[in-house]
Coordinates of C-alpha atoms and ligand atoms in Angstrom, one line a residue:
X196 CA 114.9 133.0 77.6
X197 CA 117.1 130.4 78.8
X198 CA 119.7 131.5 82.4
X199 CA 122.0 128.7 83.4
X200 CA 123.4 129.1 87.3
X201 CA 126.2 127.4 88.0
X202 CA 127.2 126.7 91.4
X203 CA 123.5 126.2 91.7
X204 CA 123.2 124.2 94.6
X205 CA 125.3 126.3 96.6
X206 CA 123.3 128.3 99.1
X207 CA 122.9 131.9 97.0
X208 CA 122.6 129.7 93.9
X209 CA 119.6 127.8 95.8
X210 CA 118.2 131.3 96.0
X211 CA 119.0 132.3 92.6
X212 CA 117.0 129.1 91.0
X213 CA 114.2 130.0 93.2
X214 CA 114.3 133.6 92.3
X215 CA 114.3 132.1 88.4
X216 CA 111.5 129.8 88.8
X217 CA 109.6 132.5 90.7
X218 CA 109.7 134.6 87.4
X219 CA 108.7 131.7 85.4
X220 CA 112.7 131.8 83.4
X221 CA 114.1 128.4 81.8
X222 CA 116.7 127.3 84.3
X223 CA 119.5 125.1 83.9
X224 CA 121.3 124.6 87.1
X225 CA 125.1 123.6 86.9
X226 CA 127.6 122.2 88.7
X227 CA 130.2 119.7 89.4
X228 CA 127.9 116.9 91.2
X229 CA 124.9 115.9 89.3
X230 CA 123.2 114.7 92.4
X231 CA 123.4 117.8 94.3
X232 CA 122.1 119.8 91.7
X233 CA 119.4 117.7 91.3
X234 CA 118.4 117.8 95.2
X235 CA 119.4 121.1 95.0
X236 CA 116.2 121.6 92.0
X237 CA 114.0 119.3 94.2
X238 CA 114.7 121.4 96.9
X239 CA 113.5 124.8 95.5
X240 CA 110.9 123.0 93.6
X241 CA 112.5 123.8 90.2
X242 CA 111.4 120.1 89.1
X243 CA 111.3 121.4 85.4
X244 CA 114.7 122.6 85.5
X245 CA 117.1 120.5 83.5
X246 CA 120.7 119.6 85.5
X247 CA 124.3 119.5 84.0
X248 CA 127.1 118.9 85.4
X249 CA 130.5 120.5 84.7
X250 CA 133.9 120.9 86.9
X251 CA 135.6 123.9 85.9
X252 CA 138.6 122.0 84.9
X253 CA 136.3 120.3 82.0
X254 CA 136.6 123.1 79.1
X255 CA 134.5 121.2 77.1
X256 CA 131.8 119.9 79.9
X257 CA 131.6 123.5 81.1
X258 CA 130.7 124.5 76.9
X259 CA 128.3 121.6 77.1
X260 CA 127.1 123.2 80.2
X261 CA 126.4 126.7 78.9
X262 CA 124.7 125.6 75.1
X263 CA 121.4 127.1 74.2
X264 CA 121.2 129.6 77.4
X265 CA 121.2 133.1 76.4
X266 CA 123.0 133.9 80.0
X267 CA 125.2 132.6 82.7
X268 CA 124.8 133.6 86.3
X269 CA 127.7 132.3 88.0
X270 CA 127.0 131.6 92.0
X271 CA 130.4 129.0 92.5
X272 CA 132.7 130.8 95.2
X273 CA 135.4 131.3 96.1
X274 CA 135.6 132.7 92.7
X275 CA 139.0 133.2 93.1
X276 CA 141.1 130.3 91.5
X277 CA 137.8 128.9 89.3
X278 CA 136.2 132.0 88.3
X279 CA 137.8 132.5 85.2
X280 CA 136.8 129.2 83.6
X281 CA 133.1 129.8 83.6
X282 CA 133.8 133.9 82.2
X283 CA 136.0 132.2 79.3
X284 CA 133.1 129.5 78.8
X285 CA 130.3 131.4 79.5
X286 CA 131.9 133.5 76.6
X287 CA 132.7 130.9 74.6
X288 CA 129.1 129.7 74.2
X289 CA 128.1 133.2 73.5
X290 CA 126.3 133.7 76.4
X291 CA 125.8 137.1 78.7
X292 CA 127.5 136.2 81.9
X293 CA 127.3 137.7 85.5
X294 CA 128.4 136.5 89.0
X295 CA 127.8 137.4 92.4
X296 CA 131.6 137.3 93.4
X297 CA 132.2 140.1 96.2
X298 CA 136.3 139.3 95.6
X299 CA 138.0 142.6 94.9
X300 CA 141.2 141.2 92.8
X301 CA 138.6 138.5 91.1
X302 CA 136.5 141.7 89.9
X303 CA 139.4 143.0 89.0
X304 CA 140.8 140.2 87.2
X305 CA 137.9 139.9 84.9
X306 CA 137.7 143.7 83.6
X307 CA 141.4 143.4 82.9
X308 CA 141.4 139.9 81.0
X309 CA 138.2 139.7 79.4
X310 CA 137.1 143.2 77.5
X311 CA 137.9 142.1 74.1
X312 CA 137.2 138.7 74.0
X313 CA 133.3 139.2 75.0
X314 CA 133.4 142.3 72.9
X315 CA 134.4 140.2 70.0
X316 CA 131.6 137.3 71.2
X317 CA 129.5 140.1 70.8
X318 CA 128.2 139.4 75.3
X319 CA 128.2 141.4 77.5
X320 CA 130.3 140.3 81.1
X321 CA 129.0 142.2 84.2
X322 CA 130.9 140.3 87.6
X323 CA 129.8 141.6 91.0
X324 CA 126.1 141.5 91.2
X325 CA 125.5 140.9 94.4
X326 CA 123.5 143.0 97.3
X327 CA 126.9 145.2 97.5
X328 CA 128.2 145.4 94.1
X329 CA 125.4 146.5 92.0
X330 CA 123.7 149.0 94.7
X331 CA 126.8 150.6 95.3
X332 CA 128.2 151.0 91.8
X333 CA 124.7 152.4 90.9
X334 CA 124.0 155.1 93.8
X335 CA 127.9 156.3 93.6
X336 CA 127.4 156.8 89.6
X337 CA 124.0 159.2 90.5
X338 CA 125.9 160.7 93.5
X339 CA 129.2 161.5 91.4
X340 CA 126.9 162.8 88.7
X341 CA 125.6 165.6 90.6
X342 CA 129.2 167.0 91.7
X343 CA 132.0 166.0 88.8
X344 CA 134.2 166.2 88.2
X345 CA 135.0 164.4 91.6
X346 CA 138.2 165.0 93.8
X347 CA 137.2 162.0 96.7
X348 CA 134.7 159.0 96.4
X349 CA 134.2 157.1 99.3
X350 CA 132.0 154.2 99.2
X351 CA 130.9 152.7 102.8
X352 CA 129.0 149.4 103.3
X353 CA 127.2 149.3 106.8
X354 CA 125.5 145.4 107.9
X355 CA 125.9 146.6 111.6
X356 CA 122.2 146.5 111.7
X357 CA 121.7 143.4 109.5
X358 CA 121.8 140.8 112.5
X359 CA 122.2 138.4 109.7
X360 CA 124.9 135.7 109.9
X361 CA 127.6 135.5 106.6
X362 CA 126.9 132.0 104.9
X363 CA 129.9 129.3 105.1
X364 CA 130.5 130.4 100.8
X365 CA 130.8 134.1 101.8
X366 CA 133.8 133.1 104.8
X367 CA 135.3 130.7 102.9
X368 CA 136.0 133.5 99.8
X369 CA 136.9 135.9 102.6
X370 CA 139.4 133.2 103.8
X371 CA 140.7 132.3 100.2
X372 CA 141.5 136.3 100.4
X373 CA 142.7 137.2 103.5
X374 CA 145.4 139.4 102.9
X375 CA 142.8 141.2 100.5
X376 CA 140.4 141.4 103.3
X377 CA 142.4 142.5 106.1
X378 CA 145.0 144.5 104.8
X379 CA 141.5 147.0 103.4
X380 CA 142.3 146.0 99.3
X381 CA 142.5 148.7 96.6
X382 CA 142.0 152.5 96.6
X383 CA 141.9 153.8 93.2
X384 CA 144.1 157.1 92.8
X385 CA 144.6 159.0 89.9
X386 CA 143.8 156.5 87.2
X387 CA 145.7 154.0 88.8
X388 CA 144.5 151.2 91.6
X389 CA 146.9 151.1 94.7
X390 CA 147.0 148.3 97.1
X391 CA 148.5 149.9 100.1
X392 CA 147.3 153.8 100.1
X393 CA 146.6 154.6 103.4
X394 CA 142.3 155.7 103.8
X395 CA 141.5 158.8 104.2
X396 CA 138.7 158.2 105.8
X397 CA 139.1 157.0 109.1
X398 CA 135.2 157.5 110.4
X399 CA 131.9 157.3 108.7
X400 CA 128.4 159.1 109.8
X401 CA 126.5 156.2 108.6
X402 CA 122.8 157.4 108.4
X403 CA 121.2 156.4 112.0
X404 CA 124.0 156.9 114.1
X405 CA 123.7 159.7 116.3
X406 CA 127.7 159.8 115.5
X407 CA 130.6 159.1 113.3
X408 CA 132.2 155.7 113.9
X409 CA 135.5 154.5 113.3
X410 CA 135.9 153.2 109.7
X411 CA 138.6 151.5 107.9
X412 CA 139.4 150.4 104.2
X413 CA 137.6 147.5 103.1
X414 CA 138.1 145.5 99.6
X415 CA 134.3 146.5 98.3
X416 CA 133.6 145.9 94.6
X417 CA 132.8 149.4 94.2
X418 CA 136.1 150.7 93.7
X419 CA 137.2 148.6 91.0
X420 CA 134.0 149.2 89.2
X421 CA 133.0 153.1 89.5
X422 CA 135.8 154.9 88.3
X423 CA 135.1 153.0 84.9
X424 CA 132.3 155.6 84.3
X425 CA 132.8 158.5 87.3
X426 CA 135.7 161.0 86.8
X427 CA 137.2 160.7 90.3
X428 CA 140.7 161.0 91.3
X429 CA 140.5 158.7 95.0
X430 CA 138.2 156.4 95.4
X431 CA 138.2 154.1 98.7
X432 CA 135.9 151.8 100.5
X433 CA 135.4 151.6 104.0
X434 CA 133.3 149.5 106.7
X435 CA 133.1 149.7 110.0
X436 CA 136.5 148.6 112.1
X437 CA 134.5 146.1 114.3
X438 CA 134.1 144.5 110.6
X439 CA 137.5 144.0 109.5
X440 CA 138.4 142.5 112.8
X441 CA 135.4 140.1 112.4
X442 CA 136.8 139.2 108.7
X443 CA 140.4 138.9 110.4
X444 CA 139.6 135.8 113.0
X445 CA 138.5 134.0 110.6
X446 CA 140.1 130.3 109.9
X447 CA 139.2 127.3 108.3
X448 CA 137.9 125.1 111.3
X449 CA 135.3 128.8 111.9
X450 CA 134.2 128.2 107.9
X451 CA 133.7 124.2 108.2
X452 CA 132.0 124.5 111.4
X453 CA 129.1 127.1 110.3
X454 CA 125.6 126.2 108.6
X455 CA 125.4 126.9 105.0
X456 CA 124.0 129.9 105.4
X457 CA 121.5 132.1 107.6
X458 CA 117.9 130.7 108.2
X459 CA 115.4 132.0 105.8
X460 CA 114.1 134.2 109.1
X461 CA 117.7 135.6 109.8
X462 CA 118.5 136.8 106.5
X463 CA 114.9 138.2 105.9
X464 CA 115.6 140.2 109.4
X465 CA 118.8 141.6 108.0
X466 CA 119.7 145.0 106.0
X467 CA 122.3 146.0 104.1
X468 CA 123.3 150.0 103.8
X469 CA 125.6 151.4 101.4
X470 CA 126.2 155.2 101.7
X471 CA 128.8 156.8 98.5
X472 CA 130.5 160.2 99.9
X473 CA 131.7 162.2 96.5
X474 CA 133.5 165.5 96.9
X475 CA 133.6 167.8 94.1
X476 CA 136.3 170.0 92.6
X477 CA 134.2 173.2 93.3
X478 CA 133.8 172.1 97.2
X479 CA 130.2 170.9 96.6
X480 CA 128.9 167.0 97.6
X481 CA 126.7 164.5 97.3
X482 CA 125.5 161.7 99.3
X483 CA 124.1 158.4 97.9
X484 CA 122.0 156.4 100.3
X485 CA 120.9 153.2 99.4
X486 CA 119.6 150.3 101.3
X487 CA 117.5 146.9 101.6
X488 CA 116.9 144.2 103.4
X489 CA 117.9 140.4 103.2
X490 CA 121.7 139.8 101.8
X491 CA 121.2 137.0 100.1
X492 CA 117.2 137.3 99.0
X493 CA 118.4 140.5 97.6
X494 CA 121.7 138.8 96.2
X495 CA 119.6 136.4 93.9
X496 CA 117.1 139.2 93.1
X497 CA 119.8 141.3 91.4
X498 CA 121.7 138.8 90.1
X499 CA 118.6 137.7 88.3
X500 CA 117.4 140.8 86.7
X501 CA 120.6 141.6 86.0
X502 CA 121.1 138.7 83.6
X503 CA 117.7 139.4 82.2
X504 CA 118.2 143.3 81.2
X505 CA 120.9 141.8 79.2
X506 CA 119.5 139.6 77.0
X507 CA 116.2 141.5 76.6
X508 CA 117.5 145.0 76.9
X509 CA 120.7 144.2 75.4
X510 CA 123.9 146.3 76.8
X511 CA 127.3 147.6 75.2
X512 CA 129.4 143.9 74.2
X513 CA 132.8 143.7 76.7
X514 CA 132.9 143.9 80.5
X515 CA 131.2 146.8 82.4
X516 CA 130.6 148.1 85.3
X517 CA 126.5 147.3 86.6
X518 CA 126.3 151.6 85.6
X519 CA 127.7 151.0 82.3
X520 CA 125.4 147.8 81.6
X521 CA 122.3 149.4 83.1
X522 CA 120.3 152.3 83.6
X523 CA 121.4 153.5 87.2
X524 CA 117.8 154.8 88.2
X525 CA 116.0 152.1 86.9
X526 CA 117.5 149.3 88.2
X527 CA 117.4 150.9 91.9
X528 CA 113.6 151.6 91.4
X529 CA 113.2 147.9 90.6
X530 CA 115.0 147.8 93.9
X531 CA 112.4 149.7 95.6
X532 CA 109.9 147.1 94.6
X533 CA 111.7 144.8 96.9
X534 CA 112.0 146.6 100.1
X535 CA 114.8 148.9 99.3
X536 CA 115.0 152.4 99.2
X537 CA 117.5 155.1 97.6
X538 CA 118.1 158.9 97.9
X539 CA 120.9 161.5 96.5
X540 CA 121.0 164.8 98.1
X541 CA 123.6 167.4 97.4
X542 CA 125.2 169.9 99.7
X543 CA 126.5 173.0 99.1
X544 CA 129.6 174.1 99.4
X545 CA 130.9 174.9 103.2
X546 CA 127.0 173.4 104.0
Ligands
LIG1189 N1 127.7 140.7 98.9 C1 128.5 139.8 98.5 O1 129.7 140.0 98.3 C2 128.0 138.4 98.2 C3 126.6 138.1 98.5 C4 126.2 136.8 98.3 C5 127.1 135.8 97.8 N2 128.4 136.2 97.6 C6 129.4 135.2 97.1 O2 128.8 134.1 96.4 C7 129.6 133.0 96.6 C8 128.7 131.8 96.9 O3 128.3 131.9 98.3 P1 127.4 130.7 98.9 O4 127.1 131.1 100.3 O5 126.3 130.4 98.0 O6 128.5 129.5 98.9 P2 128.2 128.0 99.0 O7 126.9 127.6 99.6 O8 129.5 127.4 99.6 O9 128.1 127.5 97.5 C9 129.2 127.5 96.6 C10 128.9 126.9 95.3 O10 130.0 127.0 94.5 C11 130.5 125.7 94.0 N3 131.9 125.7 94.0 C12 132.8 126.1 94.9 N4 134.0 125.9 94.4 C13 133.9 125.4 93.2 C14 134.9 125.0 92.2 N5 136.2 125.1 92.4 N6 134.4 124.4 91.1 C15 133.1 124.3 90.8 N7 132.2 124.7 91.7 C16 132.6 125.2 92.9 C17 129.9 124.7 95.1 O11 129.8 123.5 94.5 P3 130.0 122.1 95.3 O12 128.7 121.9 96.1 O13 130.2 121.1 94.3 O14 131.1 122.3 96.2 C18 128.6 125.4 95.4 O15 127.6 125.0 94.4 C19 130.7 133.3 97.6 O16 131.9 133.6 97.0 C20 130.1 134.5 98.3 O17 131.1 135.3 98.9 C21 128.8 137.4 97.8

């Protein structure tokens, strides 16, 4: 099995060729700068891995890029603006492709542009694998499950207790999307995704708290992905309010003046939580816990096997939705053999 990264020297992508080498998978990191891929290589002693490089603009390059891997992981953000090339190429060289993108409209963009041409490449196109996407698209499938048909899905991500610091990639795609980020992105609603619905959840018991906490909407991948495969008529995302206004100060001189990215102590510190809320018709619910440590550790773990249940377990050709691409429990019991753990409990009606 051959997985080319591209964006491979950024900082995840450092993590993903590590994560790669780690499980002993042909790598070829890509990229627009030859000599930062191969420090990049040197760096997480992937000496064996062969270096391309390809700018997005370069059609052909990027095709060159791609030939002989059975999968593309694509690490380059903001993905926003050059995304769309590597899908179309990935596709082109009939390879699987995933990404790591945590861009709500990018996400978007790619389930609406590229269904039929991977179906007809005969690959399968899974964006948003990342330590939010993939976790919460997964736990709000097994939580809907247990109460659809489903009247109210809400999906909350909690890093209050991570302590980890965002990388420079992750605030400048928050700053290419701004408007997306503060202004709380999508809310799906009756078959149809809305961009201004007011939440309906203004607070969140976030398991922990001895409380509720103020929430408000947030752009998370999850609702874009889940009501692909859950029968839901709202589904909304919400984080914390002190987390909006963090996203909102942010400006370009903040994103050039950060490190790359979190020391490798920081980001093992950190945890991520994502809880999915779903209401059923006949009053019952179901909550989906699900939660891990290390962003970005956990980013490149997922974004690995992810690629790799593709091309050995194969999936459905097209775009899908990390619950349509893979077996829900599975995937978070592989989770569990990296530090994070997952429950679904229902309650009854009026309980
Ligand atoms: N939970 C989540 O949502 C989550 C978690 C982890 C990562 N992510 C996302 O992953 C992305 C990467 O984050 P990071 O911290 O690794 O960023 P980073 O260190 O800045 O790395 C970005 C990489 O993308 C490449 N790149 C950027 N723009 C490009 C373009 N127009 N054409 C070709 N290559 C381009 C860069 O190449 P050069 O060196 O040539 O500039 C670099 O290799 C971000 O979008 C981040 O939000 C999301």
């Amino acid at each position: 099995m051959k997985i080319a990264v591209y964006g491979a020297n950024g900082y995840t992508g450092r993590l993903v060729v590590a994560e790669l080498a780690r499980r002993g998978i042909d790598t070829v990191l890509a990229g627009r700068s030859l000599e930062r891929l191969r420090k990049a290589a040197a760096e997480v002693d992937a000496h064996r891995a062969e270096a391309r490089a390809a700018g997005v603009e370069d059609t052909t390059a990027l095709a060159r890029a791609f030939e002989g891997c059975d999968a593309v992981i694509n690490c380059a953000g903001p993905f926003r603006g050059s995304g769309e090339a590597v899908v179309r190429a990935a596709i082109g060289a009939g390879c699987h492709y995933v990404d790591i993108a945590g861009e709500q409209l990018y996400l978007k963009r790619v389930h609406d542009t590229f269904a039929s041409e991977a179906a007809n490449a005969g690959v399968t196109v899974v964006p948003g694998v990342n330590d939010d996407g993939l976790p919460s698209d997964l736990i709000a499938h097994l939580a809907a499950r247990r109460v659809e048909p489903v009247t109210d899905l809400v999906i909350a991500l909690d890093l209050a207790r991570s302590g980890a610091t965002p990388s420079r990639g992750t605030l400048r795609s928050a700053l290419a999307n701004i408007d997306t980020f503060t202004g709380g992105g999508l809310t799906y609603r009756d078959g149809d995704w809305l961009p201004d619905a007011a939440a309906r959840s203004t607070s969140v018991a976030f398991p922990g708290d001895p409380e509720p906490v103020p929430a408000a909407r947030f752009p998370l991948p999850g609702v874009v992905t889940v009501p692909r495969h859950v029968r839901a008529r709202h589904v909304e995302g919400v984080v914390r309010t002190e987390l909006v206004a963090a996203f909102s100060t942010v400006t370009p001189e903040i994103v050039d003046g950060v490190p790359d990215g979190p020391s490798e102590e920081n980001r093992r510190a950190g945890r991520w939580t994502i809880i999915a809320d779903a209401t059923g018709h006949d009053g019952r619910s179901a909550r989906g816990v699900v939660s891990g440590p290390d962003t970005y550790g956990s980013t490149a773990v997922i974004a690995v096997e992810s690629a790799r249940r593709l091309v050995v377990d194969g999936a459905e050709p097209g775009v899908l939705a990390p619950a349509q691409a893979y077996d829900a429990t599975g995937f978070l019991d592989f989770l569990t053999e990296h530090g994070a753990t997952w429950t679904v409990e229902v309650v009854p009606a009026g309980g």
